Coordinates of C-alpha atoms and ligand atoms in Angstrom, one line a residue:
X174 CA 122.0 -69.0 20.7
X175 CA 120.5 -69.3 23.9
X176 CA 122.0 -72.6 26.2
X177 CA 119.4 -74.1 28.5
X178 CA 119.9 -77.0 31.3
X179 CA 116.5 -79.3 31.7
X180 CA 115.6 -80.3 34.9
X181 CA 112.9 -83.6 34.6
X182 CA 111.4 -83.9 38.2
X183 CA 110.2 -87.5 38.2
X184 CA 107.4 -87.6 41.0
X185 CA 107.2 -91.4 41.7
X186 CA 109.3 -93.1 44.6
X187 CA 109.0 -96.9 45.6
X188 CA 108.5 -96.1 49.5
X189 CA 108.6 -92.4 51.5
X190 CA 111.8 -92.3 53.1
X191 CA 111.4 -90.7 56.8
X192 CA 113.4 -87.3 55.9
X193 CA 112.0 -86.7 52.9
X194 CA 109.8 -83.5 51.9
X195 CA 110.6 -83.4 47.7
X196 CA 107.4 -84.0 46.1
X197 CA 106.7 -87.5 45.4
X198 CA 104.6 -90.1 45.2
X199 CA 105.1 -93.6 47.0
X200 CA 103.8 -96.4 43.9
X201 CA 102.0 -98.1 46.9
X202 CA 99.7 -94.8 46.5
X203 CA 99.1 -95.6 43.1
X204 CA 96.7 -97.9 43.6
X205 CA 94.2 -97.4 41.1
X206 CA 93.9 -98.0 37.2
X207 CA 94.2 -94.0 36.5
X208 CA 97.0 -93.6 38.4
X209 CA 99.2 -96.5 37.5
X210 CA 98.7 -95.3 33.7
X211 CA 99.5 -92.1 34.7
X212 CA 103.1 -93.4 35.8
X213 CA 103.1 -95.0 32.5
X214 CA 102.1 -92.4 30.4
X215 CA 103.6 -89.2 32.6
X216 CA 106.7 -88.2 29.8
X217 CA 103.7 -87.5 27.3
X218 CA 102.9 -84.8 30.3
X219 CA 106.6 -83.6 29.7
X220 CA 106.4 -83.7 26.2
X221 CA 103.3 -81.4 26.3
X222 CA 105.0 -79.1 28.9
X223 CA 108.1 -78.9 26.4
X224 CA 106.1 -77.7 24.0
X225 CA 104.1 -74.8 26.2
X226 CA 107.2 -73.4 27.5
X227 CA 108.9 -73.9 23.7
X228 CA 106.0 -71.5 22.6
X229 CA 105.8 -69.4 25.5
X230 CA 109.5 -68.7 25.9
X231 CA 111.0 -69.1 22.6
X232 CA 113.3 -71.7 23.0
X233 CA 112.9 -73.1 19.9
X234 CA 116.4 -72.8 19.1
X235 CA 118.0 -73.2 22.7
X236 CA 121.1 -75.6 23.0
X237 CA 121.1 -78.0 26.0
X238 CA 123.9 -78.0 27.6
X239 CA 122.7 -80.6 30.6
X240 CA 119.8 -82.7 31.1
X241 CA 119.1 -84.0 35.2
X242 CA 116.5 -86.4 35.8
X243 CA 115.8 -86.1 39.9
X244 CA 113.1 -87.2 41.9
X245 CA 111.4 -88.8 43.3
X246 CA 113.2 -91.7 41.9
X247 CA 113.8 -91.7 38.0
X248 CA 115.2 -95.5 38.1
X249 CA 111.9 -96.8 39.1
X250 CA 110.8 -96.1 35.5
X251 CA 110.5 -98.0 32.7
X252 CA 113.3 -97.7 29.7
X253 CA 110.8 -96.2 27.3
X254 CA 110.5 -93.6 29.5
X255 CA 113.1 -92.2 29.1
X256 CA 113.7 -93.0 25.2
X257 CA 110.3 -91.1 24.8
X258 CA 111.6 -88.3 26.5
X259 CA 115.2 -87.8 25.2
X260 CA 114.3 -89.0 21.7
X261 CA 112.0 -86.0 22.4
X262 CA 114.5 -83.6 23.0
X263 CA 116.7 -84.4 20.6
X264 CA 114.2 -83.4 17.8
X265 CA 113.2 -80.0 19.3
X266 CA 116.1 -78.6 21.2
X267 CA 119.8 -78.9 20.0
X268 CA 121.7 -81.3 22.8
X269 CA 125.1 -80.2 23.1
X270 CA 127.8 -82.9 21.6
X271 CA 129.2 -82.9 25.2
X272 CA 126.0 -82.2 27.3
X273 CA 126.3 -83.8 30.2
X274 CA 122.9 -86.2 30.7
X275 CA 122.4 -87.4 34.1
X276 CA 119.6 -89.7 36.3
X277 CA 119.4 -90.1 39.8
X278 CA 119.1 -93.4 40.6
X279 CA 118.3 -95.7 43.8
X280 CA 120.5 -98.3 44.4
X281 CA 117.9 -100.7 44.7
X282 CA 116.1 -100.3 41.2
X283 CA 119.0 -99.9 38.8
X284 CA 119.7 -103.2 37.4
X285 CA 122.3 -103.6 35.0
X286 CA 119.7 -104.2 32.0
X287 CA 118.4 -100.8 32.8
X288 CA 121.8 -99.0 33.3
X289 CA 123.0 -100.4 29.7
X290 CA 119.3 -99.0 28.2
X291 CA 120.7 -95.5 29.9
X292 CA 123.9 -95.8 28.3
X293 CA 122.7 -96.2 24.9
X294 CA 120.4 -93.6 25.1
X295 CA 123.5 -91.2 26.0
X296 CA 123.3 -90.7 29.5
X297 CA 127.0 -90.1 30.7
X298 CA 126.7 -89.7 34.5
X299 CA 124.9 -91.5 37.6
X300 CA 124.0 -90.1 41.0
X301 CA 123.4 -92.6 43.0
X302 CA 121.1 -92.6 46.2
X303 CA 123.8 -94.2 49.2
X304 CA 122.9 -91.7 51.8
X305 CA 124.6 -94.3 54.1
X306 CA 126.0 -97.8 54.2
X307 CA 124.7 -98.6 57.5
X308 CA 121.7 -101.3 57.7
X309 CA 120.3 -99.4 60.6
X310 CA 120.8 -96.0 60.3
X311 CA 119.1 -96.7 56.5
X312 CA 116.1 -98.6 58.0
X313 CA 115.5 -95.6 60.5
X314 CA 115.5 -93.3 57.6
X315 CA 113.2 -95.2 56.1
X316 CA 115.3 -96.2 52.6
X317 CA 115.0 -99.7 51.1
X318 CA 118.3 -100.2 50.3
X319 CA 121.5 -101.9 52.2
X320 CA 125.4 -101.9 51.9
X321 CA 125.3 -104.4 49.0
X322 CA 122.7 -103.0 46.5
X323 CA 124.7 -100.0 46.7
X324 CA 128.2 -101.9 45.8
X325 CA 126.1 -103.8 42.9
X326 CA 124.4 -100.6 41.6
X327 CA 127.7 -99.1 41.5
X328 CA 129.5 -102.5 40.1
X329 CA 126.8 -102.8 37.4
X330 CA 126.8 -98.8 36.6
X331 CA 131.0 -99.4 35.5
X332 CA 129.9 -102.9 34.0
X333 CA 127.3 -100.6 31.4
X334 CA 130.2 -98.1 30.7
X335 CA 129.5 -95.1 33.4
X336 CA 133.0 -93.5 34.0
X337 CA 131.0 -90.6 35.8
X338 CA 129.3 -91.7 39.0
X339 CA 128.3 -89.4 41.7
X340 CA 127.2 -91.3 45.2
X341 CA 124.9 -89.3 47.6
X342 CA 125.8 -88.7 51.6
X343 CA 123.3 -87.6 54.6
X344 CA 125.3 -86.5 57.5
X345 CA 123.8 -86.9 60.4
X346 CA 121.0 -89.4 60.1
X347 CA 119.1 -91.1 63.2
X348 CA 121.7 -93.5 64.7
X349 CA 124.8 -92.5 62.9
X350 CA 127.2 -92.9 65.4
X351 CA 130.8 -90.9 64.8
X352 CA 131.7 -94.9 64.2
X353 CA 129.5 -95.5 61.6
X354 CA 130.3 -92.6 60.1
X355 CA 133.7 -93.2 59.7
X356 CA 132.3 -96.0 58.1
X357 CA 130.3 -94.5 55.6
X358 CA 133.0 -92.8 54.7
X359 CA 135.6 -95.7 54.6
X360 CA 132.8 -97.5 52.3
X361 CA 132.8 -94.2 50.0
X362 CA 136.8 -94.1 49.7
X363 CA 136.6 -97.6 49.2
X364 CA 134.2 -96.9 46.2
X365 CA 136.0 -93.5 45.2
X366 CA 133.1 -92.5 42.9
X367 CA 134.7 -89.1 40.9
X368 CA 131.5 -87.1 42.8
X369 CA 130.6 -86.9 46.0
X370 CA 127.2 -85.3 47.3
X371 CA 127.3 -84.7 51.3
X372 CA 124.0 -83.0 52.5
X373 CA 124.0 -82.5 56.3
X374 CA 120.4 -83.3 57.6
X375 CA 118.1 -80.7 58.3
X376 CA 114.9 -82.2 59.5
X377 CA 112.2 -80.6 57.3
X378 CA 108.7 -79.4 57.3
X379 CA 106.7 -81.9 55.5
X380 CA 108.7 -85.0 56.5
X381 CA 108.2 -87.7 58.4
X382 CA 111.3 -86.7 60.9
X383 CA 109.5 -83.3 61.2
X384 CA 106.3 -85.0 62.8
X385 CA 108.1 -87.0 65.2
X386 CA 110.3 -84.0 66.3
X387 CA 107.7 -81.8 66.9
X388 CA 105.0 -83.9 68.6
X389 CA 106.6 -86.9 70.4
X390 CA 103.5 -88.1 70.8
X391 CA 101.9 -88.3 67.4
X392 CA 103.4 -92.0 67.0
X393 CA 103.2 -93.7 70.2
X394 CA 104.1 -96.9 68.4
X395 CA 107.1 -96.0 66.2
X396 CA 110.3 -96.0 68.2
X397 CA 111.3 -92.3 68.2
X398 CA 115.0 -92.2 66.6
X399 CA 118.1 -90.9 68.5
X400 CA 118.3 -87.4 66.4
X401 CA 121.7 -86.4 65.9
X402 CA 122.8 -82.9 67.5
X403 CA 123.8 -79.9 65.2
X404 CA 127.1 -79.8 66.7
X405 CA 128.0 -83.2 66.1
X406 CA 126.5 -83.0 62.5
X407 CA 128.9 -79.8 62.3
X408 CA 132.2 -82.2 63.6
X409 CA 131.1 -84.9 60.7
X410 CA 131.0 -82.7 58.0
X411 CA 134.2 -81.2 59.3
X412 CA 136.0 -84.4 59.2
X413 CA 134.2 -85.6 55.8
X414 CA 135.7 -82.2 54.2
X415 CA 139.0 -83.1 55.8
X416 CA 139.2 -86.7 54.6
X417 CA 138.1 -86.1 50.8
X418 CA 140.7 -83.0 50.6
X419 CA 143.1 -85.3 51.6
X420 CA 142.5 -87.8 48.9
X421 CA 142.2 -85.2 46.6
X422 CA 138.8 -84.2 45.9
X423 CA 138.3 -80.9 45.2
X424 CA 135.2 -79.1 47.2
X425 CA 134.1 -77.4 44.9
X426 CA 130.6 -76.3 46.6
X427 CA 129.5 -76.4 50.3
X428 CA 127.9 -79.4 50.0
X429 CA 129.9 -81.3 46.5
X430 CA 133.1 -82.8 46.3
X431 CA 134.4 -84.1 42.7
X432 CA 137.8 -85.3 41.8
X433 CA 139.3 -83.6 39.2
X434 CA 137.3 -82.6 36.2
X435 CA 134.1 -84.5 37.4
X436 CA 132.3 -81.2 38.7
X437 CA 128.6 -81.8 37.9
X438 CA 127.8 -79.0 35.2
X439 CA 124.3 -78.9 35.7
X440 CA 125.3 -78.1 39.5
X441 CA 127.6 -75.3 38.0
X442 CA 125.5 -74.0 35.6
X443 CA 122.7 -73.5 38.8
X444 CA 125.3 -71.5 40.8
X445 CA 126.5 -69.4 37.9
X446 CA 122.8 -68.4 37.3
X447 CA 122.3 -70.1 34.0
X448 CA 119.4 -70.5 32.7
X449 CA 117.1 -74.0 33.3
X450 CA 113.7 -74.9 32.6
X451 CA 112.4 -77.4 35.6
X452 CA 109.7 -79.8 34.1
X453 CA 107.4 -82.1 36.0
X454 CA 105.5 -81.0 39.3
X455 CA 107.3 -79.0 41.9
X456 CA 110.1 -78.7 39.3
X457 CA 111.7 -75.2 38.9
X458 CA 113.3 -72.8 36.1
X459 CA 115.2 -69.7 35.9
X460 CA 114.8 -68.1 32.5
X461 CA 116.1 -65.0 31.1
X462 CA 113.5 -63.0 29.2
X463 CA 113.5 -60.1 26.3
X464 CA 114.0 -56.8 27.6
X465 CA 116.7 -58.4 30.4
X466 CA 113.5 -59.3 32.5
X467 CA 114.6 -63.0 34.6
X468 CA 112.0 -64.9 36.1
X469 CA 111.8 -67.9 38.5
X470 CA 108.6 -70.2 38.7
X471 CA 108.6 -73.1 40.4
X472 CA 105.4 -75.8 39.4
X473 CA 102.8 -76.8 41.6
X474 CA 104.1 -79.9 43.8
X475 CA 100.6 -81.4 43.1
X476 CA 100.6 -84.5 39.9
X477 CA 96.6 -84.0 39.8
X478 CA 96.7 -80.4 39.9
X479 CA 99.6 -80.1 37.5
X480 CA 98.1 -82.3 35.0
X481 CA 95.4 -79.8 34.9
X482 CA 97.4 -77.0 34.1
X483 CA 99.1 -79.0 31.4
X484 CA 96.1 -80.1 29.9
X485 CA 94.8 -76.9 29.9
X486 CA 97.8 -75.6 28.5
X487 CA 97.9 -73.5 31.6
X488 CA 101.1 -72.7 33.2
X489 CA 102.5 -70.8 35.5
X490 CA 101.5 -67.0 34.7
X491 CA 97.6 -67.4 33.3
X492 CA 97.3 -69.5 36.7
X493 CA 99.8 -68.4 39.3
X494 CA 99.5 -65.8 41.8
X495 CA 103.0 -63.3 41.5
X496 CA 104.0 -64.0 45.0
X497 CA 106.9 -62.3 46.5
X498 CA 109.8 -64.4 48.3
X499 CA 108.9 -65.4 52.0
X500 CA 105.7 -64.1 51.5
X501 CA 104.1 -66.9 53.5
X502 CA 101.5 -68.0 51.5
X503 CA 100.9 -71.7 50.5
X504 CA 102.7 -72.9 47.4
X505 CA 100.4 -75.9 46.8
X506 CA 97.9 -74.0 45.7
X507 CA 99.5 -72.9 42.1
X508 CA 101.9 -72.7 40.1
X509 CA 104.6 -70.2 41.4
X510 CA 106.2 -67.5 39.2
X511 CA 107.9 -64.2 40.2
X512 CA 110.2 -61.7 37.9
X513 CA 113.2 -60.7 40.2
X514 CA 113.8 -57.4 40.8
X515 CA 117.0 -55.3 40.9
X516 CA 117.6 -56.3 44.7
X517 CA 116.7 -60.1 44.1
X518 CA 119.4 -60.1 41.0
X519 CA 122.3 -59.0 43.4
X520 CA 121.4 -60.8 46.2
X521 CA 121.9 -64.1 43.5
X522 CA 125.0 -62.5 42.6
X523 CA 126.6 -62.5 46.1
X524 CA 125.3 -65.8 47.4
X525 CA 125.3 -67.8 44.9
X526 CA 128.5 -67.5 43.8
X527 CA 129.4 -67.6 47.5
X528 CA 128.2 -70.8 47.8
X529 CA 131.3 -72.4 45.5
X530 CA 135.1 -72.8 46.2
X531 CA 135.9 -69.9 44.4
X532 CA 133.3 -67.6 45.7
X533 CA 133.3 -64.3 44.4
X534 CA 135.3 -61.1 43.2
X535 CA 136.2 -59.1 46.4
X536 CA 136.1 -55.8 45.0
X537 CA 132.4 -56.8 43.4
X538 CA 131.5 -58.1 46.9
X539 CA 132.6 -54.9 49.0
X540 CA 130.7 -52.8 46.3
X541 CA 127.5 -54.8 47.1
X542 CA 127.5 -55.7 50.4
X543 CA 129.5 -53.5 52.1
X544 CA 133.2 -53.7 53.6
X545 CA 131.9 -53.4 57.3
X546 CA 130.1 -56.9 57.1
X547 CA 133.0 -58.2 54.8
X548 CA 135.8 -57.6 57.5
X549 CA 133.9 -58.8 60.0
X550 CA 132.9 -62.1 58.7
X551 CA 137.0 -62.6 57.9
X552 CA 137.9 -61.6 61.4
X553 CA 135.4 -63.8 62.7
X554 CA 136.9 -66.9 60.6
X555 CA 133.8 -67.3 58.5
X556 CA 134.9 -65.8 55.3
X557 CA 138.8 -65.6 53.6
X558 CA 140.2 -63.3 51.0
X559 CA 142.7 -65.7 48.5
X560 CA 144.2 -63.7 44.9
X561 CA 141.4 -61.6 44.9
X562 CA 138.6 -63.2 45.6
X563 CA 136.1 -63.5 49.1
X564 CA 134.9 -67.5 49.9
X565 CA 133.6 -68.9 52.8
X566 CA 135.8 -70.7 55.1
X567 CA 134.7 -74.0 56.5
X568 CA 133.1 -72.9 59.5
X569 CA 131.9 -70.2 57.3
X570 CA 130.0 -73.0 55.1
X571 CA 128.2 -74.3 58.3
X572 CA 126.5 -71.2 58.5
X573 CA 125.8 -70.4 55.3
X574 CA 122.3 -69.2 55.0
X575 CA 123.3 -67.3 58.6
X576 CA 125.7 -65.1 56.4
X577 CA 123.8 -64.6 53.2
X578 CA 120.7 -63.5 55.2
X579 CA 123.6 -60.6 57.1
X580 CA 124.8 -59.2 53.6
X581 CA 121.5 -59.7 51.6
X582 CA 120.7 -56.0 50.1
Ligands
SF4_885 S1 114.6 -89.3 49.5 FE1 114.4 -89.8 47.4 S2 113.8 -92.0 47.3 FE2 113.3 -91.2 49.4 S3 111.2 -90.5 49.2 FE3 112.5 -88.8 48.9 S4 112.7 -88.6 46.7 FE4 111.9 -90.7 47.2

């Protein structure tokens, strides 16, 4: 039987925070009458996109192992929303008795009413939106939020019964002094949520942040924040790793921390290259096909465009151009679908893997990347060899995507 995570990209957010480049939607957009019953009605778009890929994939019989809900911001939507959808599921997929069912939610549009709804509907686990505790620092980056709503989303997430509570970090955001980033993380031990998702900043194309960057002159009247330098970003994340080893947390991926037994499968099942269908614009899937083919499409991060492809029962391959990786061209112009090829398959299968605490077999490694590069990277402190296996060390996870792109075949 095949096992399949979901993935439900939830396009709508209540504001644009400054960082940001996920595909979403501030409601303040949604002005008019088609659009605001498009928010409404937008899991009846799921539905219908369930039932292409059902069709078109055969997953009639798949067993979910995990469903995410990430956005965007899923709390800003209405119970029935999410009823619609899982009740959904539940009649055309098998959910596994312990899938784990998460939502990201924001701490300012999760009250308690809302977190019980989740509950009932069998939703175990919470990722919650902190990205910092400072009032400042959150106002530069453009979130909505402060230091309380996070301490009553989390109050009222135990209150309806959620033993499994992941709280997202951003190290180094505008303003985030070394002070008030011991803070943040004071504030986080205080909370000691069982998950812990620490993403350092990387100001994006797309993003607010990007635009100010790269022309200081495009906003004359917003007060250009104090970006934070990549070495200092590199101390904080140093010390963050330090602090949550000490109290226990295992890191078990360069940028997760969980304590015992509260590693987010969905995460897992990502890294072990398991199979997930992304629904929702922008969203993306990895599916294994007859005949061993594997192919990764990724939707267009457009709601009016995507809505067309739905409607016309349109996905992906009848509309996408085949588009090799890095291959420059736009991605909002289509969906976006590509079967990996021998080469793309090991590169997965070194970097992936490479990504997590236990990274991956060194005699598998040597074979595919060479020992040259290997012994290098362990001489140089980046990479460590522990019962049998290669991982990176910590200064080795600060430059990741430095050492994947070396031993990519
Ligand atoms: S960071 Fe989250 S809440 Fe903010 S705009 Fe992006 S998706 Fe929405």
């Amino acid at each position: 039987m095949k096992e399949l995570s979901l993935y439900i990209h939830v396009p709508f957010c209540k504001s644009k925070c400054n960082y940001c480049n996920f595909y979403s939607i501030p409601l303040t957009k949604l002005k008019n009458t088609y659009n605001s019953n498009l928010m409404k009605f937008y899991w009846e778009l799921l539905i219908k996109e369930i039932e292409i890929n059902i069709k078109k994939y055969h997953l009639e019989n798949a067993r979910i192992k995990s469903i995410y809900f990430g956005g965007g911001t899923p709390s800003a939507m209405p119970i029935d929303f999410f009823n619609g959808l899982i009740g959904f599921i539940g009649e055309n997929f098998q959910i596994a008795g312990d899938a784990e069912i998460t939502t990201e939610v924001n701490p300012e549009s999760c009250d308690l009413e809302k977190l019980y709804g989740l509950k009932a509907l069998g939703f175990n686990r919470l990722s919650i939106g902190a990205q910092s505790f400072d009032g400042g620092v959150l106002k530069t980056a453009g979130r909505i939020h402060n230091k309380n709503d996070i301490y009553l989303a989390v109050n009222n997430a135990k209150k309806a019964g959620f033993s499994n509570i992941s709280l997202d970090l951003i190290i180094g955001l505008p303003g985030q002094t070394k002070n008030i980033f011991l803070d943040d993380i004071n504030h986080i031990l205080d909370i000691a949520p069982e998950h812990i998702s620490a993403y350092m900043l990387s100001i994006e194309e797309g993003s607010l942040f990007y635009k100010i960057n790269n022309d200081k002159n495009c906003f004359p009247i917003y007060k250009s924040p104090e970006f934070i330098s990549e070495e200092k970003i590199a101390d904080y994340y140093i010390i963050l790793c330090e602090v949550l080893r000490v109290q226990s947390y295992e890191h078990y991926e360069i940028s997760n921390f969980a304590k015992k037994g509260y590693q987010s499968r969905h995460n897992i099942n990502y890294w072990n290259r398991g199979e997930y269908l992304g629904l929702g614009p922008s969203a993306s899937s990895f599916l294994k096909l007859e005949g061993g083919k594997e192919i990764r499409k990724t939707n267009v991060p457009d709601l009016e465009k995507y809505i067309r492809n739905i409607s016309k029962d349109n996905c992906e391959e009848k509309n996408c151009r085949i588009k090799k990786r890095n291959s420059g061209q736009n991605k909002n112009d289509g969906d976006f679908a590509e079967i990996l090829t021998e080469n793309d398959k090991i590169n997965e299968e070194i970097f992936l893997p490479l990504r997590t605490f236990h990274g991956i077999n060194e005699k598998k490694l040597r074979e595919l990347a060479g020992s040259e590069i290997i012994d290098r990277f362990i001489k140089e402190g980046l990479m460590q060899n522990f019962k049998g296996n290669i991982s990176l060390t910590l200064r080795g996870m600060l430059v990741s995507s430095e050492i994947f792109a070396h031993i990519m075949v």
